[in-house]
Amino acid sequence: MRTDIPVNHPRFISLQTRAQLVEGFQNGLVSSEGLIAHGRGEAFDYLLGEETSDYSVSAIEAACCCLLAANHPVISVNGNFAALCSTEIVRLSNLIPARIEINLFHRSAEREHLINQELERKGAKNCLGSFSSKSNIIPGLSSNRRIVHSDGIYNADVIMVSLEDGDRTQALVEMGKKVIALDLNPISRTAQTANITIVDNVIRAMPMMIRTINMIKLEKNSEYMQGIICRFDNKRNLANSFKLMLLGLERQSIPE
Ligand code: PTJ
């Protein structure tokens, strides 16, 4: 944690999060492009009021039900996600339970190894990645993300992705998989193509997913979960999240 950011600074969380990513970059977890991608996310988060909306809460509940109901759920991890949420990724994967697969857009064996090390430091065991044997190819995808593990993403029925590019989401949906996306931009191709999109910052959404999974496991049955999954309408949820951002902008607009 950076000590030069005063805890009473009005933008403390945002500045600490930036510092965490910069540290992740300096430690080799985050790509330089990842820093820029975070900036885009920040802009959308600003429009959201840096709060988890009721629409995100609904998407989180649907996503948790979907992960719990899955036969073979996988959490896909990239550099930014690992730098911001490694503890929560491991906790969530243990709770569901789900496999963790490291899958990078700007792939390098060294960064994969460092991300794996970071997740193991937080208690993860047997993370998958292109360093493991049994790799397979996502059809129709030309980026590095196409190389996936046979026991992980390739054979998964539900995959959770974050800070993702639209191409892979599209290719995974075309393979018949259910994709849950964590993306602050409700109009990105990932957000629009996924089956369930959580329009929220990963730093808020992940702890809420852990709380929600705990609650569902304790209090709800499979009939309840199926009802939540069936009633969830991603297009409507995305439109509402976008409207919320527009409303926030309108409120900020300077009167003539
Ligand atoms: O670690 P790698 O090599 O796999 O690289 C990952 C990056 C992030 C560089 C790569 O996937 C990329 O270029 O992503 P994009 O296409 O810039 O998309 C990132 C999306 O995530 C954008 O829609 C952002 O608004 C969103 N985003 C950024 N930060 C956050 C976020 N969504 C949720 N929480 C965030 N903290």
XYZ file of C-alpha atoms and ligand atoms in Angstrom:
292
model
C 0.000 0.000 0.000
C 1.309 3.450 -0.956
C 1.865 5.638 2.079
C 1.995 8.948 0.208
C -1.765 8.876 -0.483
C -3.599 10.359 2.526
C -6.412 8.066 3.744
C -8.740 11.058 3.968
C -8.152 11.984 0.325
C -11.597 12.086 -1.387
C -10.285 9.808 -4.146
C -8.324 7.469 -1.868
C -9.710 4.176 -3.211
C -9.215 5.201 -6.821
C -5.636 6.357 -6.172
C -4.787 3.226 -4.173
C -6.167 1.068 -6.977
C -3.955 2.895 -9.485
C -0.972 2.357 -7.183
C -1.811 -1.363 -6.946
C -1.812 -1.641 -10.739
C 1.446 0.287 -11.079
C 2.970 -2.060 -8.500
C 1.584 -5.004 -10.507
C 3.242 -3.533 -13.591
C 6.565 -3.054 -11.793
C 6.395 -6.647 -10.510
C 5.769 -7.944 -14.024
C 2.118 -9.031 -13.568
C 0.435 -6.253 -15.571
C 1.201 -5.369 -19.199
C 1.868 -1.728 -20.106
C -1.346 -1.849 -22.155
C -3.135 -2.992 -18.999
C -2.428 0.388 -17.395
C -4.164 2.138 -20.296
C -7.088 -0.299 -20.168
C -7.534 0.563 -16.488
C -7.791 4.257 -17.395
C -10.681 3.500 -19.737
C -12.379 1.567 -16.953
C -11.865 4.469 -14.538
C -13.704 6.828 -16.897
C -16.751 4.546 -16.974
C -16.570 4.023 -13.225
C -16.598 7.803 -12.755
C -19.836 7.946 -14.746
C -21.269 5.205 -12.516
C -20.495 7.311 -9.440
C -17.933 4.653 -8.435
C -20.735 2.638 -6.851
C -22.216 -0.783 -7.464
C -25.636 -0.125 -9.002
C -28.792 -2.158 -8.352
C -28.422 -3.442 -11.934
C -24.948 -4.756 -11.113
C -26.326 -6.390 -7.976
C -28.885 -8.265 -10.150
C -26.174 -9.289 -12.619
C -23.949 -10.453 -9.755
C -26.760 -12.623 -8.376
C -27.445 -14.147 -11.816
C -23.711 -14.726 -12.355
C -23.300 -16.432 -8.970
C -26.297 -18.720 -9.615
C -24.895 -19.574 -13.039
C -21.440 -20.385 -11.615
C -22.917 -22.528 -8.841
C -25.178 -24.388 -11.286
C -22.345 -25.046 -13.764
C -20.778 -28.474 -14.281
C -17.379 -27.134 -15.195
C -16.953 -23.427 -14.317
C -13.671 -21.620 -15.013
C -12.395 -18.198 -13.912
C -10.147 -16.700 -16.578
C -7.420 -14.450 -15.171
C -5.307 -11.785 -16.903
C -2.699 -9.352 -15.604
C -4.993 -6.573 -14.363
C -7.410 -8.972 -12.684
C -4.548 -10.723 -10.869
C -2.996 -7.436 -9.710
C -6.291 -6.114 -8.317
C -8.125 -9.207 -7.058
C -5.820 -12.203 -6.512
C -7.150 -12.895 -2.986
C -10.777 -12.714 -4.135
C -10.130 -14.834 -7.250
C -8.774 -17.652 -5.084
C -11.572 -17.352 -2.513
C -14.250 -17.368 -5.208
C -12.708 -20.341 -6.996
C -12.658 -22.323 -3.732
C -16.248 -21.404 -2.863
C -17.863 -22.328 -6.196
C -15.614 -24.473 -6.741
C -14.124 -23.409 -10.129
C -10.810 -23.895 -11.906
C -8.577 -20.860 -12.453
C -6.978 -20.450 -15.865
C -4.416 -17.772 -16.680
C -5.116 -16.494 -20.179
C -3.293 -13.437 -21.491
C -3.804 -11.197 -24.485
C -0.196 -9.945 -24.429
C 1.126 -13.377 -23.624
C 4.579 -14.006 -22.214
C 5.736 -17.106 -20.387
C 7.350 -14.943 -17.710
C 4.183 -12.946 -16.972
C 2.111 -16.148 -16.859
C 4.592 -17.605 -14.388
C 4.509 -14.469 -12.194
C 0.694 -14.380 -12.180
C 0.625 -18.073 -11.272
C 3.085 -17.401 -8.454
C 0.933 -14.529 -7.145
C -2.210 -16.713 -7.167
C -0.351 -19.565 -5.459
C 0.883 -17.116 -2.820
C -2.808 -16.447 -2.098
C -3.529 -20.171 -1.781
C -4.417 -21.256 -5.329
C -3.525 -24.790 -6.359
C -3.148 -26.205 -9.869
C -3.918 -23.069 -11.865
C -4.109 -23.789 -15.561
C -2.379 -21.895 -18.340
C -0.366 -22.397 -21.464
C 2.520 -23.520 -19.206
C 0.528 -26.679 -18.433
C 0.352 -29.488 -20.970
C -2.896 -30.356 -22.839
C -3.453 -27.067 -24.592
C -6.178 -26.588 -27.175
C -7.270 -23.871 -29.600
C -10.455 -21.777 -29.543
C -11.730 -21.986 -33.150
C -11.910 -18.767 -35.155
C -9.708 -16.701 -32.841
C -6.330 -15.341 -33.944
C -5.104 -13.585 -30.760
C -2.912 -15.234 -28.131
C -6.020 -15.823 -26.075
C -6.911 -18.678 -28.466
C -4.523 -21.062 -26.644
C -6.478 -22.564 -23.762
C -6.258 -25.627 -21.556
C -8.277 -28.744 -22.382
C -9.263 -29.246 -18.724
C -10.047 -25.547 -18.308
C -11.606 -23.048 -20.692
C -11.768 -25.470 -23.624
C -14.140 -27.856 -21.861
C -15.831 -25.386 -19.529
C -19.572 -24.760 -19.674
C -19.426 -21.411 -17.814
C -16.467 -19.013 -18.017
C -16.007 -15.797 -16.097
C -13.835 -13.188 -17.832
C -12.761 -9.670 -16.874
C -11.136 -6.778 -18.759
C -11.633 -8.840 -21.844
C -11.464 -8.226 -25.578
C -14.682 -8.833 -27.513
C -13.172 -11.355 -29.923
C -12.686 -14.110 -27.391
C -16.073 -13.578 -25.748
C -17.690 -13.933 -29.178
C -15.659 -17.072 -29.974
C -16.521 -18.651 -26.609
C -20.241 -17.941 -27.042
C -20.035 -19.462 -30.531
C -18.553 -22.604 -28.918
C -21.791 -22.826 -26.903
C -20.325 -21.651 -23.614
C -21.974 -19.276 -21.165
C -19.804 -16.223 -20.611
C -19.981 -14.002 -17.539
C -18.136 -10.712 -18.098
C -16.938 -8.161 -15.585
C -16.703 -4.954 -17.601
C -17.254 -1.321 -16.632
C -18.077 -0.401 -20.224
C -21.678 -1.453 -20.965
C -21.263 -0.794 -24.694
C -18.068 -2.802 -25.224
C -18.305 -5.842 -27.504
C -17.510 -8.065 -24.542
C -20.351 -6.569 -22.506
C -22.778 -6.850 -25.416
C -21.798 -10.405 -26.384
C -21.573 -12.046 -22.956
C -24.555 -13.894 -21.479
C -24.290 -12.075 -18.165
C -22.412 -8.779 -17.859
C -21.578 -7.224 -14.524
C -21.084 -3.507 -15.199
C -18.953 -2.787 -12.164
C -15.376 -2.369 -11.047
C -13.737 -5.730 -10.303
C -12.555 -4.330 -6.960
C -16.199 -3.956 -5.809
C -17.810 -6.787 -7.788
C -15.504 -9.566 -6.575
C -16.079 -9.092 -2.810
C -19.815 -8.833 -3.517
C -19.719 -12.075 -5.524
C -18.086 -13.824 -2.570
C -20.791 -12.530 -0.184
C -23.539 -13.481 -2.663
C -22.225 -17.020 -3.208
C -22.011 -17.537 0.552
C -25.599 -16.323 0.961
C -26.950 -18.505 -1.895
C -25.162 -21.606 -0.613
C -26.584 -21.054 2.859
C -30.139 -19.986 2.084
C -31.203 -20.938 -1.457
C -31.960 -24.068 -3.458
C -31.464 -25.009 -7.124
C -35.047 -24.029 -8.034
C -34.356 -20.498 -6.782
C -31.100 -20.367 -8.767
C -32.761 -21.537 -12.005
C -35.463 -18.864 -11.565
C -32.830 -16.117 -11.190
C -30.908 -17.360 -14.260
C -34.065 -17.620 -16.432
C -35.390 -14.182 -15.484
C -32.103 -12.341 -16.075
C -32.162 -10.261 -19.274
C -28.638 -9.100 -20.142
C -29.634 -6.651 -22.907
C -32.111 -4.914 -20.616
C -29.635 -4.855 -17.737
C -26.955 -3.311 -19.995
C -29.374 -0.696 -21.308
C -30.302 0.227 -17.730
C -26.637 0.488 -16.684
C -25.979 2.763 -19.661
C -29.025 4.917 -18.818
C -27.710 5.244 -15.280
C -24.455 6.644 -16.641
C -26.325 9.089 -18.903
C -28.464 10.193 -15.959
C -25.328 10.803 -13.897
C -23.919 12.918 -16.728
C -27.145 14.879 -17.025
C -27.061 15.671 -13.328
C -23.523 17.005 -13.728
C -24.333 19.133 -16.776
C -23.805 22.876 -16.421
C -27.060 24.881 -16.651
C -27.156 27.389 -19.561
O -3.024 -9.123 -19.138
P -3.394 -9.206 -20.596
O -2.190 -9.369 -21.477
O -4.396 -10.284 -20.890
O -4.008 -7.802 -21.069
C -5.223 -7.415 -20.658
C -5.738 -6.075 -21.290
C -6.554 -5.397 -20.226
C -4.572 -5.190 -21.709
C -6.575 -6.417 -22.534
O -7.536 -7.386 -22.244
C -7.249 -5.202 -23.141
O -6.673 -4.509 -23.970
O -8.488 -4.950 -22.713
P -9.429 -3.811 -23.353
O -9.840 -4.208 -24.732
O -8.822 -2.454 -23.145
O -10.723 -3.939 -22.470
C -10.707 -3.708 -21.113
C -12.175 -3.451 -20.660
O -12.210 -3.572 -19.251
C -12.670 -2.039 -21.013
O -14.013 -2.106 -21.463
C -12.612 -1.282 -19.672
O -13.635 -0.319 -19.565
C -12.825 -2.416 -18.668
N -12.164 -2.188 -17.366
C -10.994 -1.558 -17.113
N -10.714 -1.573 -15.797
C -11.717 -2.256 -15.192
C -12.660 -2.659 -16.191
N -13.764 -3.352 -15.898
C -13.973 -3.686 -14.590
N -13.119 -3.323 -13.590
C -11.999 -2.628 -13.843
N -11.169 -2.287 -12.834
